[in-house]
Amino acid sequence: MKPAHRIFNVVGARPQIIKSAALSRALREHYGGLMEEVMVHSGQHYDKKMSDVFFDEMGIPRPDHHLHVGSGTHGRQTGEMMRGMEDLILSENPRLVLVYGDTNTTLATALASAKLKVPVAHVEAGLRSYNKSMPEEINRVLCDHVSTLLFTPTRQAEINLAREGIVHSGEEPFDMDHPAVVHTGDVMFDNALYYGREGKGNSRVIDRLDIRDKPYVLVTLHRDMNTDDPGRLQAIMGTLLKLAEDEKITVVIPLHPRTRKMMAEFRMGKSMDSSQWFRITDPVSYLEMIALEKNARLIMTDSGGVQKEAHFFRKACIVFRKETEWVELVSHGTARLVDASPEKIREAWELFRNQKNLDFPPFYGEGNAASLIAGTILRFLEREKST
Ligand code: UD1
Ligand code: UDP
């Protein structure tokens, strides 16, 4: 029997662990025996509720290797990850390295692999905010430029890559200079369909938060531009508190550890803790999050993933950013950019509060992105071997 092609499936931050579930499933179910998946965790996120919970709940194989890098400044964190990843690639000799999204884990892994001439496959390639003050924008642009296989979740992503001269090469075998750009749709849509099926959800969270039969707005907030600037953080949280009290609507916030830390540092949160309308809780599991999303009146967030999940579960979305990579949601009119402006948050709330009959077109593929990605990877590895 031919030995299986060894590939690294690299995660580190919460959304990557979640995305990897779709790939891991496709690799096991369709390509078991042909590709050997080696799960690698950088350690960027390490709290149980930011990491372990997803492995357990989503049936993701436990990491074969863990770099335990933890938190730090960008340079330190990225540098530590590169060191660890380089050693691991040299000792484990994978044929390809699979990375997700736009975090420091993505960048460090892509750079370490590319310089060792191990092909990088980038899931969620081509997204752009055109705002390089976001660390994520730097990470995703650099990762795309050293990737060999670029998997785009949207048509806009393909257009963005073409603007930077990254187009599908007709020449095989593909390499960094002659990459493959393949439109697959979004693995998060695969996940939403798979885990969102009736019976899989965890609706106990609804009772735990005492929100059954109560209208509520679901909020997440974690971008450094919002959390690390006390003016913006106060503007958003203060507006939410006022809105909740005025409109008598519950606001549910599973709080990211970064936001919790900054609220403590800025001494915010007392009035929120004492408001009967606020439910601030620790980060929730993916199945709990899905249950919260499905039952929310509407969703407010600065998260990339949560913007799309609002769409998957047919909810209007108010986005605490000036721009978004998911431009189709805004141009379609079911998401609205409000920055950190109290007036814009109010306006968007008025617009969406009672709006029914919104439509949510299938912008993100057919729910088979992960198997398209896995199939493309296998063809690439087979072809590379034969040349
Ligand atoms: C990171 C990603 C961001 C992604 C987000 C998903 C980068 C540059 N940012 O942001 O793109 O949207 O993950 O959630 O890669 N912390 C804990 N426990 C943890 C993890 C973090 O307490 O398990 C706290 C630490 O104080 C840490 C801070 O959160 O310093 C920020 O963590 P970090 O991973 O650097 O960035 P995120 O804001 O999580
Ligand atoms: N999520 C979760 N629990 C939470 C908050 C978010 O499981 O308490 C999930 C969410 O459903 C989505 C993903 O985390 O699948 C989004 O990750 P995050 O917002 O941390 O990062 P981003 O997508 O902005 O990079």
Coordinates of C-alpha atoms and ligand atoms in Angstrom, one line a residue:
M1 CA 0.0 0.0 0.0
K2 CA 1.2 3.5 -0.8
P3 CA 2.1 5.6 2.3
A4 CA -0.4 8.4 2.9
H5 CA 0.6 12.0 2.1
R6 CA 1.4 13.7 5.4
I7 CA -0.1 17.1 5.7
F8 CA -0.1 19.6 8.6
N9 CA -3.5 21.0 9.7
V10 CA -2.4 24.1 11.6
V11 CA -4.6 25.9 14.1
G12 CA -4.1 28.4 17.0
A13 CA -6.9 30.8 17.5
R14 CA -10.6 29.9 18.1
P15 CA -11.9 30.5 14.6
Q16 CA -9.2 28.3 13.1
I17 CA -10.0 25.4 15.4
I18 CA -13.6 25.8 14.3
K19 CA -12.7 25.9 10.6
S20 CA -10.4 23.0 10.9
A21 CA -13.3 20.8 12.0
A22 CA -14.7 20.9 8.5
L23 CA -11.4 20.0 6.9
S24 CA -10.6 17.3 9.4
R25 CA -14.0 15.7 8.7
A26 CA -13.5 15.8 4.9
L27 CA -10.0 14.4 5.2
R28 CA -11.3 11.5 7.4
E29 CA -14.5 10.8 5.6
H30 CA -13.4 11.1 2.0
Y31 CA -9.6 10.7 1.9
G32 CA -8.8 8.5 4.9
G33 CA -5.7 6.4 4.0
L34 CA -4.7 8.7 1.2
M35 CA -3.7 11.7 3.4
E36 CA -2.4 11.6 6.9
E37 CA -3.6 14.6 8.9
V38 CA -1.2 15.9 11.5
M39 CA -2.9 18.3 13.8
V40 CA -0.7 21.2 15.0
H41 CA -1.7 23.8 17.6
S42 CA 0.4 26.9 18.0
G43 CA -1.1 27.7 21.4
Q44 CA -2.2 31.2 20.4
H45 CA -5.5 30.6 22.3
Y46 CA -5.1 28.4 25.3
D47 CA -8.1 29.0 27.7
K48 CA -10.3 25.9 27.9
K49 CA -13.2 27.9 26.5
M50 CA -11.1 29.3 23.7
S51 CA -9.6 26.0 22.6
D52 CA -10.2 22.6 24.2
V53 CA -14.0 22.9 24.2
F54 CA -14.0 22.9 20.4
F55 CA -11.9 19.8 20.0
D56 CA -14.2 18.0 22.4
E57 CA -17.5 19.2 21.0
M58 CA -16.7 19.2 17.3
G59 CA -14.9 15.9 17.2
I60 CA -11.6 17.3 16.0
P61 CA -8.6 15.1 16.6
R62 CA -6.4 16.3 19.5
P63 CA -3.3 18.1 18.4
D64 CA -0.4 15.8 17.6
H65 CA 2.0 18.7 18.3
H66 CA 1.4 21.7 20.5
L67 CA 3.8 24.7 20.4
H68 CA 2.3 26.3 23.6
V69 CA 3.3 29.8 22.4
G70 CA 0.6 31.7 24.3
S71 CA 0.0 35.4 24.3
G72 CA 2.6 38.1 23.6
T73 CA 3.4 41.1 21.4
H74 CA 3.0 40.5 17.7
G75 CA 6.7 40.2 17.0
R76 CA 7.3 37.8 20.0
Q77 CA 4.3 35.7 19.4
T78 CA 4.9 35.4 15.6
G79 CA 8.6 34.8 16.1
E80 CA 8.1 32.1 18.7
M81 CA 5.6 30.4 16.4
M82 CA 8.0 30.5 13.4
R83 CA 10.8 28.9 15.5
G84 CA 8.6 26.1 16.7
M85 CA 7.0 25.6 13.3
E86 CA 10.3 25.4 11.5
D87 CA 11.6 22.7 13.9
L88 CA 8.4 20.8 13.5
I89 CA 8.4 20.9 9.7
L90 CA 12.0 19.8 9.6
S91 CA 11.4 16.9 11.9
E92 CA 8.0 15.7 10.6
N93 CA 8.6 16.5 6.9
P94 CA 5.0 17.2 5.8
R95 CA 4.2 17.4 2.1
L96 CA 1.9 20.4 2.6
V97 CA 0.9 22.8 5.3
L98 CA -2.7 23.9 5.6
V99 CA -3.5 27.2 7.3
Y100 CA -6.7 29.2 7.9
G101 CA -7.6 32.9 7.9
D102 CA -5.5 35.8 9.0
T103 CA -4.1 35.4 12.5
N104 CA -0.5 35.5 13.7
T105 CA -0.6 31.7 13.6
T106 CA -1.5 31.8 9.9
L107 CA 1.4 34.2 9.1
A108 CA 4.0 32.5 11.2
T109 CA 3.2 29.1 9.7
A110 CA 3.0 30.3 6.1
L111 CA 6.4 32.1 6.4
A112 CA 8.2 29.1 8.1
S113 CA 6.8 26.7 5.5
A114 CA 7.3 28.7 2.4
K115 CA 11.0 29.3 3.3
L116 CA 11.5 25.6 3.8
K117 CA 9.8 25.2 0.3
V118 CA 6.9 23.2 1.8
P119 CA 3.8 24.2 -0.1
V120 CA 1.2 26.3 1.8
A121 CA -2.5 25.8 1.2
H122 CA -4.5 28.9 2.5
V123 CA -8.1 28.5 3.4
E124 CA -10.0 31.8 3.2
A125 CA -7.6 33.3 0.7
G126 CA -8.1 36.7 -1.0
L127 CA -10.1 38.5 1.7
R128 CA -9.2 42.2 2.1
S129 CA -10.3 45.1 4.2
Y130 CA -7.8 47.4 2.5
N131 CA -6.9 48.7 6.0
K132 CA -3.4 47.7 6.9
S133 CA -3.8 49.1 10.4
M134 CA -5.5 45.8 11.1
P135 CA -2.9 43.1 12.0
E136 CA -5.1 40.6 10.2
E137 CA -4.8 42.5 6.9
I138 CA -1.0 42.3 7.0
N139 CA -1.2 38.6 7.9
R140 CA -3.6 37.6 5.1
V141 CA -1.8 39.6 2.4
L142 CA 1.6 38.1 3.2
C143 CA 0.2 34.6 3.6
D144 CA -1.5 34.8 0.2
H145 CA 1.7 35.9 -1.5
V146 CA 3.6 32.8 -0.3
S147 CA 0.8 30.3 -0.8
T148 CA 0.7 27.6 -3.5
L149 CA -2.9 26.7 -3.2
L150 CA -5.3 29.5 -2.5
F151 CA -8.9 28.6 -1.6
T152 CA -11.3 31.5 -1.9
P153 CA -14.6 31.6 0.0
T154 CA -16.2 34.3 -2.2
R155 CA -16.0 35.6 -5.8
Q156 CA -14.8 38.9 -4.4
A157 CA -11.8 37.2 -2.9
E158 CA -10.8 36.0 -6.4
I159 CA -11.1 39.5 -7.7
N160 CA -9.0 40.9 -4.8
L161 CA -6.2 38.3 -5.5
A162 CA -6.2 39.1 -9.3
R163 CA -5.7 42.8 -8.4
E164 CA -2.5 41.8 -6.7
G165 CA -1.4 39.7 -9.6
I166 CA -2.3 36.4 -8.0
V167 CA -4.3 34.4 -10.6
H168 CA -4.8 30.8 -11.3
S169 CA -1.8 29.4 -13.1
G170 CA -2.5 27.1 -16.1
E171 CA 0.9 25.5 -15.4
E172 CA 1.2 22.4 -13.3
P173 CA 2.7 21.5 -11.0
F174 CA 1.7 24.6 -9.0
D175 CA 4.2 26.4 -6.9
M176 CA 4.5 29.8 -5.1
D177 CA 5.2 31.6 -8.4
H178 CA 2.5 29.7 -10.3
P179 CA -0.2 29.2 -7.7
A180 CA -3.6 27.6 -8.0
V181 CA -6.6 29.8 -7.1
V182 CA -9.6 27.7 -6.5
H183 CA -13.1 29.0 -5.6
T184 CA -14.6 26.6 -3.1
G185 CA -17.0 28.5 -0.9
D186 CA -16.6 28.9 2.8
V187 CA -15.8 26.1 5.2
M188 CA -17.8 28.0 7.9
F189 CA -20.9 27.4 5.8
D190 CA -20.1 23.7 5.8
N191 CA -19.9 23.8 9.6
A192 CA -23.1 25.8 9.9
L193 CA -25.0 23.3 7.9
Y194 CA -23.5 20.3 9.6
Y195 CA -23.6 21.4 13.2
G196 CA -26.7 23.5 12.7
R197 CA -28.8 20.5 11.9
E198 CA -31.7 19.9 14.3
G199 CA -30.8 17.9 17.3
K200 CA -27.1 18.8 17.2
G201 CA -27.5 22.2 18.8
N202 CA -26.9 22.9 22.5
S203 CA -29.8 25.0 23.6
R204 CA -29.2 24.6 27.4
V205 CA -27.3 27.9 27.1
I206 CA -30.7 29.6 26.5
D207 CA -31.9 28.4 29.9
R208 CA -28.6 29.0 31.6
L209 CA -28.8 32.7 30.5
D210 CA -32.5 32.8 31.3
I211 CA -33.5 34.1 27.9
R212 CA -36.0 31.5 26.8
D213 CA -38.9 33.4 25.2
K214 CA -37.2 36.7 25.7
P215 CA -36.1 38.8 22.7
Y216 CA -32.4 39.4 22.8
V217 CA -29.6 40.9 20.8
L218 CA -26.4 38.7 20.6
V219 CA -23.2 40.7 20.7
T220 CA -19.5 39.8 20.3
L221 CA -16.6 42.2 20.4
H222 CA -12.9 41.5 20.3
R223 CA -11.0 43.5 17.6
D224 CA -8.1 45.3 19.0
M225 CA -9.3 48.5 17.3
N226 CA -12.4 48.4 19.5
T227 CA -11.1 46.8 22.8
D228 CA -7.8 48.6 23.2
D229 CA -9.2 52.1 22.7
P230 CA -11.2 53.2 25.8
G231 CA -13.1 55.8 23.8
R232 CA -14.4 53.2 21.3
L233 CA -15.0 50.5 23.9
Q234 CA -17.0 52.9 26.0
A235 CA -19.0 54.2 23.0
I236 CA -20.0 50.7 22.0
M237 CA -20.7 49.3 25.4
G238 CA -22.4 52.5 26.7
T239 CA -24.7 52.6 23.6
L240 CA -25.6 48.9 24.1
L241 CA -26.5 49.5 27.7
K242 CA -28.7 52.5 26.9
L243 CA -30.3 50.7 24.0
A244 CA -31.1 47.7 26.3
E245 CA -32.6 49.9 29.0
D246 CA -34.6 52.1 26.6
E247 CA -35.9 49.3 24.5
K248 CA -36.2 46.8 27.3
I249 CA -34.3 44.2 25.2
T250 CA -31.8 41.7 26.6
V251 CA -28.2 42.0 25.4
V252 CA -26.2 38.7 25.5
I253 CA -22.4 39.1 25.3
P254 CA -20.1 36.0 25.4
L255 CA -17.1 38.0 26.3
H256 CA -13.7 37.4 24.6
P257 CA -10.8 37.3 27.1
R258 CA -9.2 40.2 25.5
T259 CA -12.3 42.4 26.0
R260 CA -12.7 41.2 29.5
K261 CA -9.1 42.2 30.3
M262 CA -9.5 45.6 28.7
M263 CA -12.8 46.3 30.4
A264 CA -11.1 45.6 33.7
E265 CA -8.1 47.7 32.9
F266 CA -10.4 50.7 31.9
R267 CA -12.6 50.0 34.9
M268 CA -15.7 49.5 32.8
G269 CA -18.5 47.1 33.4
K270 CA -20.0 47.8 36.8
S271 CA -23.2 49.3 35.4
M272 CA -23.4 46.5 32.9
D273 CA -23.1 43.8 35.5
S274 CA -25.9 45.4 37.5
S275 CA -28.3 45.9 34.6
Q276 CA -31.1 43.4 34.4
W277 CA -30.9 43.6 30.6
F278 CA -27.3 42.5 30.3
R279 CA -26.0 38.9 30.2
I280 CA -22.3 39.0 30.1
T281 CA -20.8 35.5 30.1
D282 CA -17.6 33.6 29.4
P283 CA -17.0 32.5 25.8
V284 CA -19.5 29.8 24.9
S285 CA -18.9 26.6 22.9
Y286 CA -19.6 26.5 19.1
L287 CA -22.9 24.6 19.5
E288 CA -24.0 27.0 22.2
M289 CA -23.0 29.9 19.9
I290 CA -25.1 28.5 17.1
A291 CA -28.1 28.1 19.4
L292 CA -27.7 31.8 20.5
E293 CA -27.4 32.9 16.9
K294 CA -30.4 31.0 15.7
N295 CA -32.6 32.5 18.4
A296 CA -31.4 36.1 18.5
R297 CA -33.5 39.0 17.3
L298 CA -30.4 40.3 15.6
I299 CA -26.6 40.1 15.9
M300 CA -24.1 42.9 16.6
T301 CA -20.4 42.0 16.2
D302 CA -16.9 42.9 15.0
S303 CA -16.1 39.3 14.4
G304 CA -15.5 38.0 10.8
G305 CA -17.0 34.6 11.5
V306 CA -20.0 35.9 13.4
Q307 CA -20.9 38.2 10.5
K308 CA -21.2 35.2 8.2
E309 CA -23.0 33.1 10.8
A310 CA -25.6 35.8 11.1
H311 CA -26.1 35.4 7.4
F312 CA -26.3 31.6 7.6
F313 CA -28.9 31.8 10.3
R314 CA -30.8 34.5 8.5
K315 CA -30.2 37.4 10.9
A316 CA -29.5 41.0 10.3
C317 CA -26.1 42.1 11.5
I318 CA -24.7 45.3 12.8
V319 CA -20.9 45.5 12.4
F320 CA -18.7 47.5 14.8
R321 CA -16.2 48.3 12.0
K322 CA -15.6 50.9 9.3
E323 CA -15.2 48.3 6.6
T324 CA -15.5 44.5 6.3
E325 CA -14.0 41.8 4.2
W326 CA -17.4 40.3 3.7
V327 CA -18.6 43.1 1.4
E328 CA -21.4 41.2 -0.1
L329 CA -23.3 41.3 3.1
V330 CA -23.2 45.1 3.3
S331 CA -24.0 45.7 -0.4
H332 CA -26.9 43.3 -0.1
G333 CA -28.2 45.3 2.8
T334 CA -28.5 42.6 5.6
A335 CA -25.4 43.9 7.4
R336 CA -24.6 47.5 8.3
L337 CA -21.3 49.1 9.2
V338 CA -21.6 51.3 12.2
D339 CA -18.0 51.8 13.3
A340 CA -18.1 52.7 17.0
S341 CA -20.7 55.5 16.4
P342 CA -23.6 55.6 18.9
E343 CA -25.8 57.4 16.2
K344 CA -25.0 54.7 13.6
I345 CA -25.7 51.9 16.0
R346 CA -29.1 53.4 16.9
E347 CA -29.9 54.0 13.2
A348 CA -29.0 50.4 12.3
W349 CA -31.1 49.1 15.2
E350 CA -34.1 51.2 14.1
L351 CA -33.6 49.9 10.5
F352 CA -33.4 46.2 11.5
R353 CA -35.4 45.9 14.7
N354 CA -38.7 44.9 13.1
Q355 CA -37.5 44.1 9.6
K356 CA -39.0 40.8 8.4
N357 CA -38.6 39.1 5.1
L358 CA -35.0 39.9 4.6
D359 CA -33.4 37.5 2.1
F360 CA -30.1 35.8 2.5
P361 CA -28.7 34.6 -0.8
P362 CA -26.1 31.8 -1.0
F363 CA -23.0 33.9 -1.1
Y364 CA -20.7 31.3 0.5
G365 CA -20.9 28.2 -1.7
E366 CA -22.8 25.0 -1.4
G367 CA -21.7 23.6 1.9
N368 CA -19.0 21.4 0.3
A369 CA -16.0 23.7 0.6
A370 CA -14.0 21.4 2.7
S371 CA -14.3 18.4 0.4
L372 CA -13.4 20.5 -2.6
I373 CA -10.4 21.7 -0.7
A374 CA -9.3 18.3 0.3
G375 CA -9.8 16.9 -3.2
T376 CA -7.7 19.7 -4.7
I377 CA -4.9 19.1 -2.2
L378 CA -4.9 15.4 -3.0
R379 CA -4.7 16.0 -6.7
F380 CA -1.9 18.5 -6.2
L381 CA 0.1 16.0 -4.1
E382 CA -0.4 13.1 -6.5
R383 CA 0.6 15.3 -9.4
E384 CA 3.6 16.7 -7.6
K385 CA 4.8 13.2 -6.8
S386 CA 4.6 12.1 -10.4
T387 CA 6.6 15.0 -11.8
Ligands
UD1_1 C1 -6.8 36.7 17.6 C2 -6.5 37.1 16.1 C3 -7.8 37.7 15.5 C4 -8.9 36.8 15.6 C5 -9.1 36.4 17.1 C6 -10.2 35.3 17.2 C7 -4.2 37.9 15.6 C8 -3.4 39.1 15.3 N1 -5.5 38.2 16.0 O1 -7.1 37.9 18.2 O2 -7.5 37.9 14.1 O3 -10.1 37.4 15.2 O4 -7.9 35.8 17.6 O5 -10.7 35.2 18.5 O6 -3.8 36.8 15.4 N2 -6.3 35.7 25.8 C9 -6.6 35.0 26.9 N3 -6.8 33.6 26.7 C10 -6.7 33.0 25.5 C11 -6.3 33.8 24.4 C12 -6.1 35.1 24.6 O7 -6.8 35.4 28.0 O8 -6.9 31.8 25.4 C13 -6.1 37.2 26.0 C14 -4.6 37.6 26.4 O9 -4.7 38.6 27.3 C15 -4.1 38.0 25.0 C16 -5.4 38.7 24.4 O10 -6.4 37.8 24.8 O11 -3.1 38.9 25.2 C17 -5.3 38.7 22.9 O12 -5.1 37.4 22.3 P1 -4.4 37.2 20.9 O13 -4.5 35.8 20.5 O14 -3.1 37.9 20.8 O15 -5.4 38.1 19.9 P2 -7.0 38.0 19.8 O16 -7.5 39.4 20.2 O17 -7.5 36.8 20.5
UDP2 N1 -17.6 31.7 18.8 C1 -17.8 30.7 19.8 N2 -18.0 31.1 21.0 C2 -18.0 32.5 21.4 C3 -17.8 33.4 20.4 C4 -17.6 33.0 19.1 O1 -17.9 29.5 19.5 O2 -18.2 32.8 22.6 C5 -17.4 31.2 17.4 C6 -18.3 31.8 16.4 O3 -19.5 31.1 16.3 C7 -17.5 31.7 15.1 C8 -16.1 31.9 15.6 O4 -16.1 31.7 17.0 O5 -17.6 30.4 14.6 C9 -15.6 33.3 15.3 O6 -14.4 33.5 16.0 P1 -13.9 34.9 16.5 O7 -15.1 35.8 16.6 O8 -13.2 34.7 17.7 O9 -12.9 35.3 15.4 P2 -13.0 36.0 13.9 O10 -14.0 35.2 13.1 O11 -13.4 37.4 14.0 O12 -11.6 35.8 13.4

